[in-house]
Short mmCIF file of C-alpha atoms in Angstrom, two decimals:
data_model
loop_
_atom_site.label_atom_id
_atom_site.label_comp_id
_atom_site.label_asym_id
_atom_site.label_seq_id
_atom_site.Cartn_x
_atom_site.Cartn_y
_atom_site.Cartn_z
CA MET A 1 92.34 113.16 120.35
CA GLY A 2 94.08 110.25 118.67
CA LEU A 3 92.82 106.95 117.39
CA THR A 4 89.61 105.55 118.85
CA CYS A 5 88.04 102.22 117.88
CA GLN A 6 84.70 101.15 119.26
CA HIS A 7 83.04 97.79 118.77
CA LEU A 8 85.06 97.05 115.65
CA GLU A 9 84.08 93.86 113.86
CA TYR A 10 85.52 92.37 110.74
CA ARG A 11 85.44 89.16 108.77
CA TYR A 12 86.81 88.54 105.28
CA PRO A 13 84.31 88.44 102.42
CA ARG A 14 82.65 85.03 102.01
CA SER A 15 84.08 83.90 105.35
CA GLU A 16 82.01 82.73 108.31
CA GLU A 17 84.81 83.32 110.82
CA TRP A 18 85.26 86.66 112.53
CA VAL A 19 88.77 88.04 112.53
CA PHE A 20 87.86 90.25 115.48
CA ARG A 21 84.60 91.22 117.20
CA ASP A 22 83.56 93.97 119.55
CA LEU A 23 87.06 95.40 119.68
CA SER A 24 87.44 98.70 121.48
CA PHE A 25 90.56 100.68 122.34
CA CYS A 26 91.91 104.20 122.34
CA LEU A 27 95.31 105.70 121.62
CA ASP A 28 94.88 109.10 123.20
CA ARG A 29 98.37 110.49 122.76
CA PRO A 30 101.22 110.36 120.26
CA GLY A 31 104.02 107.94 120.98
CA PHE A 32 105.33 104.50 120.34
CA HIS A 33 102.50 102.03 120.94
CA SER A 34 102.14 98.35 120.19
CA LEU A 35 99.74 95.75 118.88
CA PHE A 36 100.81 92.54 120.55
CA GLY A 37 99.50 89.00 120.55
CA PRO A 38 99.97 85.53 119.12
CA SER A 39 99.86 84.85 115.36
CA GLY A 40 96.45 84.78 113.74
CA VAL A 41 94.54 86.94 116.22
CA GLY A 42 93.94 89.70 113.68
CA LYS A 43 96.74 92.21 114.32
CA THR A 44 97.56 92.67 110.63
CA SER A 45 93.89 92.82 109.65
CA LEU A 46 93.27 95.52 112.26
CA ALA A 47 96.36 97.40 111.06
CA ARG A 48 95.05 97.33 107.51
CA VAL A 49 91.60 98.44 108.66
CA ILE A 50 93.17 101.42 110.46
CA ALA A 51 95.31 102.21 107.39
CA GLY A 52 92.22 102.19 105.16
CA GLU A 53 93.42 99.21 103.12
CA ILE A 54 90.50 97.05 104.27
CA ASN A 55 86.93 98.22 104.18
CA GLY A 56 83.71 96.44 105.01
CA PHE A 57 84.17 96.44 108.79
CA SER A 58 81.51 97.50 111.25
CA GLY A 59 81.83 99.61 114.40
CA THR A 60 83.41 103.01 114.82
CA LEU A 61 86.90 103.95 113.76
CA ASP A 62 87.71 107.57 114.61
CA ARG A 63 91.13 108.73 113.48
CA GLY A 64 90.73 112.10 115.23
CA GLU A 65 93.66 114.38 114.45
CA ILE A 66 95.39 111.68 112.42
CA ASN A 67 95.09 112.48 108.72
CA THR A 68 97.81 110.35 107.20
CA VAL A 69 98.28 106.70 108.11
CA LEU A 70 101.08 104.63 106.63
CA TYR A 71 101.17 100.87 106.97
CA THR A 72 104.45 99.09 106.35
CA TYR A 73 105.25 95.40 106.65
CA ASN A 74 108.35 93.29 106.59
CA GLN A 75 107.99 91.56 103.24
CA GLU A 76 107.95 94.67 101.11
CA ARG A 77 110.55 94.94 98.39
CA LEU A 78 112.20 97.68 96.40
CA PRO A 79 112.47 97.24 92.62
CA GLY A 80 115.78 95.75 91.57
CA TRP A 81 116.51 97.91 88.53
CA ALA A 82 118.47 100.53 90.46
CA PRO A 83 120.72 100.68 93.51
CA ILE A 84 119.18 101.53 96.91
CA GLU A 85 120.74 105.00 96.85
CA ARG A 86 118.94 105.94 93.66
CA HIS A 87 115.59 104.63 94.95
CA LEU A 88 115.91 106.63 98.17
CA ASP A 89 116.93 109.69 96.20
CA ARG A 90 113.75 109.51 94.13
CA ILE A 91 111.31 109.01 97.00
CA THR A 92 112.77 111.59 99.40
CA PRO A 93 110.46 114.62 99.64
CA GLU A 94 112.14 117.96 99.14
CA GLY A 95 113.84 119.29 102.26
CA ARG A 96 114.24 115.88 103.91
CA GLU A 97 117.63 115.02 102.45
CA ASP A 98 119.36 115.64 105.79
CA LEU A 99 116.87 113.40 107.58
CA ARG A 100 117.52 110.70 104.95
CA GLU A 101 121.29 110.88 105.44
CA HIS A 102 120.89 110.81 109.21
CA LEU A 103 118.60 107.78 109.09
CA ILE A 104 120.91 105.94 106.68
CA GLU A 105 123.71 106.38 109.18
CA ILE A 106 121.67 105.45 112.26
CA PHE A 107 120.16 102.43 110.50
CA GLY A 108 123.69 101.24 109.63
CA LEU A 109 123.03 101.25 105.90
CA VAL A 110 125.87 103.43 104.57
CA PRO A 111 127.86 100.47 103.15
CA VAL A 112 124.92 99.05 101.14
CA MET A 113 123.76 102.18 99.34
CA GLY A 114 125.34 101.09 96.05
CA GLN A 115 123.72 97.64 96.11
CA THR A 116 120.37 96.48 94.83
CA PHE A 117 117.62 95.31 97.18
CA SER A 118 117.98 91.61 96.38
CA GLN A 119 121.68 91.72 97.31
CA LEU A 120 120.91 92.68 100.91
CA SER A 121 120.26 90.49 103.93
CA LEU A 122 116.69 90.26 105.25
CA GLY A 123 117.52 92.60 108.13
CA GLN A 124 119.04 95.18 105.79
CA GLN A 125 116.02 94.90 103.48
CA ASN A 126 113.65 95.56 106.35
CA ARG A 127 115.67 98.54 107.55
CA ILE A 128 115.72 100.09 104.07
CA ASN A 129 111.99 99.57 103.73
CA LEU A 130 111.22 101.21 107.09
CA LEU A 131 113.61 104.06 106.33
CA ARG A 132 111.83 105.04 103.13
CA TYR A 133 108.48 105.15 104.95
CA LEU A 134 109.91 107.35 107.71
CA LEU A 135 110.85 109.93 105.07
CA GLN A 136 107.21 110.37 104.03
CA ASP A 137 104.40 112.46 105.49
CA PHE A 138 102.53 110.60 108.22
CA GLN A 139 100.80 111.12 111.53
CA LEU A 140 100.42 107.43 112.29
CA MET A 141 102.76 104.73 111.11
CA ILE A 142 101.92 101.08 111.59
CA MET A 143 105.08 98.97 111.63
CA ASP A 144 104.08 95.35 111.03
CA GLU A 145 107.15 93.29 111.95
CA SER A 146 109.16 96.02 110.26
CA LEU A 147 112.32 95.23 112.17
CA ALA A 148 112.18 91.45 111.83
CA ASN A 149 115.60 89.86 111.20
CA VAL A 150 117.38 92.93 112.59
CA ASP A 151 119.91 92.27 115.36
CA GLU A 152 118.96 93.42 118.88
CA ARG A 153 121.57 96.17 119.16
CA SER A 154 120.63 97.76 115.82
CA LYS A 155 116.95 97.41 116.68
CA GLU A 156 117.44 99.28 119.96
CA THR A 157 119.39 102.05 118.27
CA ILE A 158 116.75 102.42 115.56
CA LEU A 159 113.75 102.41 117.90
CA LEU A 160 115.30 104.93 120.30
CA GLU A 161 116.21 107.21 117.39
CA ILE A 162 112.72 107.00 115.86
CA LYS A 163 111.19 107.98 119.20
CA GLU A 164 113.53 110.95 119.48
CA LEU A 165 113.08 112.12 115.87
CA PHE A 166 109.28 111.81 115.76
CA PRO A 167 107.98 112.60 119.26
CA ASP A 168 104.70 114.07 118.01
CA ARG A 169 103.71 111.13 115.75
CA TYR A 170 101.78 107.99 116.49
CA PHE A 171 103.40 104.61 115.93
CA LEU A 172 101.78 101.20 116.17
CA TYR A 173 104.46 98.56 116.43
CA ILE A 174 103.47 94.98 115.67
CA SER A 175 105.93 92.44 117.00
CA HIS A 176 105.99 89.00 118.57
CA ASN A 177 108.86 89.90 120.85
CA LEU A 178 107.33 90.59 124.26
CA ILE A 179 110.51 91.98 125.84
CA GLU A 180 110.97 94.43 122.99
CA VAL A 181 107.34 95.54 123.17
CA ALA A 182 107.42 95.91 126.96
CA ARG A 183 110.67 97.90 126.87
CA PHE A 184 110.04 100.33 124.06
CA CYS A 185 106.29 100.83 123.81
CA ASP A 186 104.04 103.21 125.68
CA ARG A 187 100.58 101.69 125.25
CA ILE A 188 100.48 97.96 124.59
CA LEU A 189 97.27 96.66 123.07
CA LEU A 190 97.22 92.95 123.82
CA PHE A 191 95.16 90.92 121.35
CA ARG A 192 93.85 87.77 123.04
CA GLY A 193 91.96 86.21 120.15
CA ILE A 194 88.31 85.87 119.19
CA GLY A 195 87.47 83.29 121.87
CA LYS A 196 88.40 85.45 124.86
CA SER A 197 86.51 88.25 126.52
CA PRO A 198 87.47 91.01 126.45
CA GLN A 199 89.26 90.40 123.17
CA SER A 200 91.87 93.03 123.89
CA LEU A 201 93.46 94.63 126.92
CA THR A 202 95.61 97.73 127.16
CA PHE A 203 98.78 97.88 129.24
CA THR A 204 101.33 100.57 129.84
CA GLY A 205 104.85 99.69 128.78
CA LEU A 206 108.14 101.18 129.89
CA ASP A 207 108.45 103.55 126.91
CA THR A 208 112.24 103.45 127.07
CA ARG A 209 113.98 106.47 125.57
CA LYS A 210 117.56 107.60 125.27
CA THR A 211 117.05 109.71 128.38
CA ASN A 212 114.87 107.22 130.23
CA GLN A 213 116.21 103.70 130.74
CA PRO A 214 114.06 101.81 133.28
CA GLY A 215 115.62 99.04 135.32
CA ARG A 216 115.31 95.28 135.17
CA ASP A 217 112.66 95.07 137.91
CA ALA A 218 110.32 97.41 136.07
CA LEU A 219 110.67 95.32 132.93
CA ASP A 220 109.96 92.10 134.83
CA ALA A 221 106.81 93.62 136.30
CA VAL A 222 105.44 94.62 132.89
CA LEU A 223 106.32 91.25 131.38
CA LEU A 224 104.60 89.44 134.21
CA GLU A 225 101.49 91.57 133.92
CA ILE A 226 101.14 90.94 130.17
CA MET A 227 101.93 87.24 130.39
CA ASN A 228 99.32 86.72 133.11
CA ALA A 229 96.69 88.54 131.10
CA GLY A 230 97.43 86.70 127.84
CA MET B 1 130.31 78.40 67.94
CA LEU B 2 126.81 77.27 67.10
CA GLY B 3 124.05 78.43 69.39
CA ARG B 4 121.93 76.05 71.45
CA ARG B 5 118.84 76.53 69.29
CA ILE B 6 120.71 75.96 66.02
CA LEU B 7 122.43 72.86 67.36
CA GLN B 8 119.10 71.47 68.57
CA PHE B 9 117.61 72.09 65.14
CA PHE B 10 120.45 70.29 63.32
CA LEU B 11 120.05 67.30 65.64
CA ILE B 12 116.27 67.11 65.24
CA PHE B 13 116.43 67.59 61.47
CA ALA B 14 119.10 64.90 61.12
CA LEU B 15 117.03 62.52 63.28
CA GLY B 16 113.95 63.24 61.15
CA LEU B 17 115.89 62.61 57.96
CA PHE B 18 117.30 59.33 59.28
CA GLY B 19 113.79 58.32 60.33
CA LEU B 20 112.49 59.07 56.84
CA MET B 21 115.26 57.02 55.28
CA GLY B 22 114.48 54.24 57.75
CA VAL B 23 110.83 54.22 56.61
CA LYS B 24 111.91 54.32 52.93
CA TYR B 25 114.34 51.43 53.13
CA GLY B 26 112.39 49.54 55.82
CA LEU B 27 109.19 49.48 53.78
CA GLY B 28 110.97 49.38 50.39
CA LEU B 29 109.31 52.59 49.17
CA SER B 30 110.20 53.94 45.73
CA ASP B 31 112.16 57.14 45.06
CA TYR B 32 108.92 58.68 43.83
CA VAL B 33 107.43 58.50 47.36
CA ILE B 34 110.59 59.21 49.36
CA PRO B 35 113.64 60.20 47.32
CA GLY B 36 117.06 58.76 48.19
CA PRO B 37 119.88 60.79 49.79
CA GLY B 38 121.55 61.42 46.41
CA GLU B 39 118.44 62.92 44.88
CA ILE B 40 117.74 65.04 47.97
CA ILE B 41 121.26 66.52 47.79
CA THR B 42 121.02 67.16 44.01
CA THR B 43 117.61 68.85 44.33
CA SER B 44 118.75 70.87 47.34
CA ARG B 45 121.71 72.24 45.41
CA ALA B 46 119.46 73.16 42.51
CA VAL B 47 116.83 75.03 44.55
CA ALA B 48 118.93 76.27 47.48
CA HIS B 49 119.52 79.74 46.02
CA ASP B 50 115.86 80.46 45.25
CA TYR B 51 114.59 78.88 48.44
CA PHE B 52 117.13 80.83 50.49
CA PHE B 53 115.65 84.13 49.30
CA ASP B 54 112.09 82.78 49.59
CA THR B 55 112.72 81.87 53.22
CA LEU B 56 114.33 85.25 53.83
CA ASN B 57 111.24 86.86 52.33
CA THR B 58 108.98 84.82 54.65
CA LEU B 59 111.14 85.56 57.67
CA MET B 60 111.03 89.27 56.93
CA VAL B 61 107.22 89.21 56.88
CA ALA B 62 107.19 87.12 60.08
CA VAL B 63 109.54 89.52 61.87
CA ILE B 64 107.45 92.57 60.93
CA GLY B 65 104.25 90.70 61.83
CA GLN B 66 105.70 89.70 65.17
CA ALA B 67 106.85 93.26 65.89
CA ILE B 68 103.33 94.55 65.17
CA SER B 69 101.75 91.89 67.37
CA ILE B 70 104.20 92.58 70.23
CA PHE B 71 103.36 96.28 70.05
CA MET B 72 99.62 95.56 69.89
CA ALA B 73 99.77 92.96 72.69
CA PHE B 74 101.58 95.37 75.02
CA PHE B 75 99.29 98.25 74.11
CA VAL B 76 96.12 96.24 74.71
CA GLY B 77 97.60 94.28 77.64
CA ILE B 78 98.60 97.47 79.46
CA THR B 79 95.22 99.06 78.73
CA ALA B 80 93.34 95.96 79.89
CA ARG B 81 95.35 95.35 83.08
CA LYS B 82 92.91 97.26 85.32
CA SER B 83 89.71 95.75 86.64
CA THR B 84 87.66 98.49 85.00
CA TRP B 85 84.76 97.73 82.65
CA ALA B 86 87.02 98.47 79.64
CA GLY B 87 89.74 96.18 80.96
CA THR B 88 87.26 93.39 81.68
CA LEU B 89 85.70 93.79 78.23
CA ILE B 90 89.09 93.67 76.47
CA LYS B 91 90.15 90.62 78.49
CA ALA B 92 86.90 88.76 77.76
CA ALA B 93 87.15 89.65 74.05
CA ALA B 94 90.78 88.53 73.88
CA TYR B 95 90.04 85.19 75.55
CA ASN B 96 87.09 84.52 73.26
CA ILE B 97 88.72 85.62 70.01
CA GLN B 98 91.87 83.60 70.66
CA ALA B 99 89.71 80.49 71.02
CA TYR B 100 88.79 80.89 67.35
CA PRO B 101 91.29 79.50 64.82
CA ILE B 102 92.61 82.60 63.09
CA VAL B 103 93.81 80.55 60.11
CA ALA B 104 90.18 79.98 59.23
CA VAL B 105 89.80 83.72 58.65
CA ALA B 106 92.76 83.78 56.23
CA PRO B 107 90.69 83.18 53.05
CA ILE B 108 88.54 86.22 53.85
CA ILE B 109 91.68 88.34 54.22
CA PHE B 110 92.97 87.13 50.85
CA ILE B 111 89.61 87.87 49.21
CA LEU B 112 89.54 91.37 50.67
CA LEU B 113 93.22 92.34 50.40
CA GLY B 114 94.55 90.16 47.59
CA ASP B 115 97.54 87.82 47.72
CA GLY B 116 100.28 90.39 48.37
CA PHE B 117 102.47 91.44 51.25
CA THR B 118 99.66 92.94 53.38
CA SER B 119 97.64 89.73 53.59
CA ARG B 120 100.64 87.68 54.65
CA LEU B 121 101.63 90.28 57.22
CA LEU B 122 98.14 90.52 58.66
CA ILE B 123 97.74 86.76 59.02
CA ALA B 124 101.20 86.39 60.58
CA ALA B 125 100.45 89.20 63.06
CA MET B 126 97.02 87.80 63.94
CA ILE B 127 98.26 84.26 64.55
CA CYS B 128 101.10 85.56 66.71
CA TYR B 129 99.07 88.26 68.48
CA PHE B 130 96.46 86.46 70.58
CA PRO B 131 98.69 84.01 72.50
CA LEU B 132 101.08 86.90 73.11
CA LEU B 133 98.21 89.10 74.31
CA LEU B 134 97.02 86.50 76.81
CA SER B 135 100.51 86.26 78.32
CA VAL B 136 100.93 90.03 78.48
CA ILE B 137 97.48 90.53 80.04
CA GLY B 138 98.23 87.76 82.55
CA ILE B 139 101.47 89.45 83.56
CA MET B 140 100.22 93.03 83.56
CA ALA B 141 97.01 92.27 85.47
CA GLU B 142 98.83 90.52 88.32
CA PRO B 143 99.84 93.02 91.04
CA VAL B 144 103.31 92.75 92.58
CA THR B 145 101.89 93.73 95.98
CA ASP B 146 105.13 93.61 97.97
CA MET B 147 106.72 96.09 95.59
CA GLU B 148 103.75 98.26 94.67
CA HIS B 149 102.43 98.80 98.23
CA PHE B 150 104.82 101.63 99.10
CA TYR B 151 104.07 103.59 95.94
CA ILE B 152 100.30 103.18 96.40
CA ALA B 153 100.40 104.03 100.12
CA THR B 154 102.44 107.19 99.52
CA GLY B 155 100.46 108.29 96.44
CA ARG B 156 103.41 107.81 94.09
CA MET B 157 101.98 105.12 91.87
CA ARG B 158 101.65 106.03 88.19
CA TRP B 159 100.65 103.67 85.42
CA GLN B 160 104.13 103.82 83.91
CA LEU B 161 105.68 102.73 87.22
CA GLU B 162 103.10 99.96 87.65
CA VAL B 163 103.86 98.60 84.18
CA LYS B 164 107.60 98.90 84.78
CA ILE B 165 107.41 96.96 88.07
CA ARG B 166 105.28 94.18 86.57
CA ALA B 167 107.43 93.92 83.44
CA PHE B 168 110.60 93.91 85.54
CA GLU B 169 109.31 91.17 87.84
CA ASN B 170 108.32 89.02 84.85
CA ILE B 171 111.11 89.87 82.43
CA GLY B 172 112.13 86.22 82.10
CA LYS B 173 108.58 85.14 81.23
CA LEU B 174 108.15 88.02 78.78
CA THR B 175 111.35 87.32 76.85
CA THR B 176 110.52 83.60 76.68
CA VAL B 177 107.00 84.35 75.40
CA ILE B 178 108.33 86.80 72.79
CA ALA B 179 111.01 84.37 71.61
CA GLY B 180 108.41 81.60 71.45
CA SER B 181 105.96 83.75 69.51
CA SER B 182 108.46 84.00 66.65
CA THR B 183 107.56 80.39 65.76
CA LEU B 184 103.90 81.38 65.62
CA ALA B 185 104.66 84.40 63.41
CA MET B 186 106.70 82.21 61.03
CA ALA B 187 104.00 79.53 61.01
CA GLY B 188 101.36 82.18 60.32
CA THR B 189 103.29 83.59 57.38
CA ILE B 190 103.92 80.15 55.89
CA VAL B 191 100.26 79.19 56.29
CA ALA B 192 99.24 82.44 54.59
CA GLU B 193 101.65 81.77 51.71
CA PHE B 194 100.47 78.20 51.57
CA ILE B 195 96.85 79.28 51.19
CA ALA B 196 97.07 81.95 48.54
CA ALA B 197 100.18 84.12 48.40
CA ASN B 198 102.44 84.35 45.39
CA GLN B 199 105.70 84.77 47.27
CA GLY B 200 107.67 83.22 50.11
CA ILE B 201 108.74 79.75 51.09
CA GLY B 202 105.14 78.67 51.80
CA HIS B 203 104.32 79.40 48.19
CA SER B 204 107.35 77.34 47.06
CA ILE B 205 106.26 74.44 49.31
CA ARG B 206 102.80 74.55 47.75
CA ILE B 207 104.31 74.23 44.26
CA ALA B 208 106.57 71.36 45.43
CA LEU B 209 103.54 69.69 46.97
CA TYR B 210 101.65 69.83 43.69
CA GLN B 211 104.69 68.18 42.07
CA SER B 212 104.94 65.63 44.93
CA ASP B 213 108.60 66.62 45.21
CA LEU B 214 109.66 65.65 48.74
CA SER B 215 113.28 66.71 48.11
CA ARG B 216 112.20 70.31 47.59
CA ILE B 217 109.92 70.18 50.64
CA LEU B 218 112.77 68.84 52.79
CA THR B 219 115.07 71.62 51.52
CA ALA B 220 112.41 74.20 52.37
CA LEU B 221 111.92 72.68 55.84
CA PHE B 222 115.67 72.74 56.44
CA LEU B 223 115.91 76.42 55.54
CA ILE B 224 112.80 77.36 57.56
CA GLY B 225 114.16 75.58 60.64
CA LEU B 226 117.62 77.10 60.21
CA PHE B 227 116.35 80.66 59.75
CA LEU B 228 113.92 80.33 62.66
CA SER B 229 116.61 78.92 64.96
CA ILE B 230 118.93 81.81 64.11
CA TYR B 231 116.13 84.32 64.66
CA GLN B 232 115.17 82.79 68.02
CA GLU B 233 118.81 82.68 69.02
CA ILE B 234 119.02 86.42 68.30
CA LEU B 235 115.78 87.14 70.22
CA GLU B 236 116.96 85.16 73.24
CA GLY B 237 120.32 86.92 73.10
CA VAL B 238 118.61 90.32 73.07
CA GLY B 239 116.37 89.16 75.95
CA LYS B 240 119.39 88.11 78.00
CA ARG B 241 121.15 91.41 77.32
CA LEU B 242 118.04 93.34 78.31
CA THR B 243 117.63 91.30 81.49
CA SER B 244 121.25 91.59 82.55
CA GLY B 245 121.26 95.28 81.71
CA TRP B 246 118.18 95.92 83.80
CA ILE B 247 119.01 93.79 86.81
CA LEU B 248 122.27 94.85 88.43
CA PRO B 249 124.65 91.94 88.80
CA LYS B 250 125.94 91.13 92.29
CA GLY B 251 128.72 93.42 93.46
CA VAL B 252 128.10 96.20 90.96
CA GLU B 253 128.19 99.59 92.64
CA SER B 254 126.14 102.56 91.47
CA GLU B 255 129.33 104.37 90.50
CA ASP B 256 130.05 101.67 87.93
CA LEU B 257 126.83 102.40 86.06
#
């Protein structure tokens, strides 16, 4: 069994406002899933609760078979004292050098390996950051806007490759791009905000893969379903 | 070519001297109160050699005192960066002790250690240490979350890496604080010499003060300012070299390193 949350409630210390209340959902199988919803509904807070970075919530959070959760977000930076190549070299676990080289190529980062982090564009920075997390041990990775500022074509290549390389892992993809979420994600957890009941709804996305490219009509149907529910 | 600091010092000193002459001639003060330019030059020539070595002596004590306080500030600042009970205790102690004027403790140090090198060094280091410590604690206790998150999440964070990240992110602030603390170290040494020591430019100023010899005091001030400007210029130069050596300039490839 995967990740199960029941009646989760959380508010920041010394705050009267709930970030989320009575939130229940289940991710019962590995795959590429999504947390979707407008800004400020508590997606990042929930992600950090799941990752164990926030405590003090109430309700049940059962991680099941998931032992290692990694949470990555789009504003993370690499130290500037060494080139990217040297940083990646140091954080690559033994035996994953081939995976690193493959990801560098797929992520389109070969030309920037000799540069420092601050010399890269925002999209390149986000790709490098995600890449270093993918090299680590994890059963669930939460990607909080991890591919922001990345062009659509590169994003598609990266997402399809991640799904092919890690079919037995759980991913929770946080994005504000509905088309992207509907196309690539399996389960879509729609956050509707504290004022609505139920606070969240789960939809099934198209889960596009290299070998499975659904048509335009299927995409329209999913988009319509989510937009009507939101 | 003269450095920025040295040039600024010459300008300020010249302005001060002109101001002093303005007061002298404006108020019609005698040469006994404010000596004329001729007398200042004659006295300066007479004492320049001795004062030069006195200032060098003072600067040497200040440099050693500053080095000790930098080492101590980093040692304590790094130890106190965590929110543990020890860290909180050290931070609270540092904030409270620095609120006390260290100069006031100087007579006790002279009584206990005599008027030699050690007393001057200790006072210089103490005066320089606490402001430096507060800056270092402030920098080291502030997490660089965007950079540290990955290392914490993946279990790679070590204290050395944490310190390196925080120092790297604040290298500009740190070099400025260190360069600025040289003034405090010099001031501390001079104050110590002024109070009780038997060496250094502070000691010479005290003698000139007893003789009401403003020419000698002006010569001493000129040499103190000049030496301090040169020293700060060197510190800032080293800081710039360190910064540019640590942060790769745009376009530099790893192969070039």
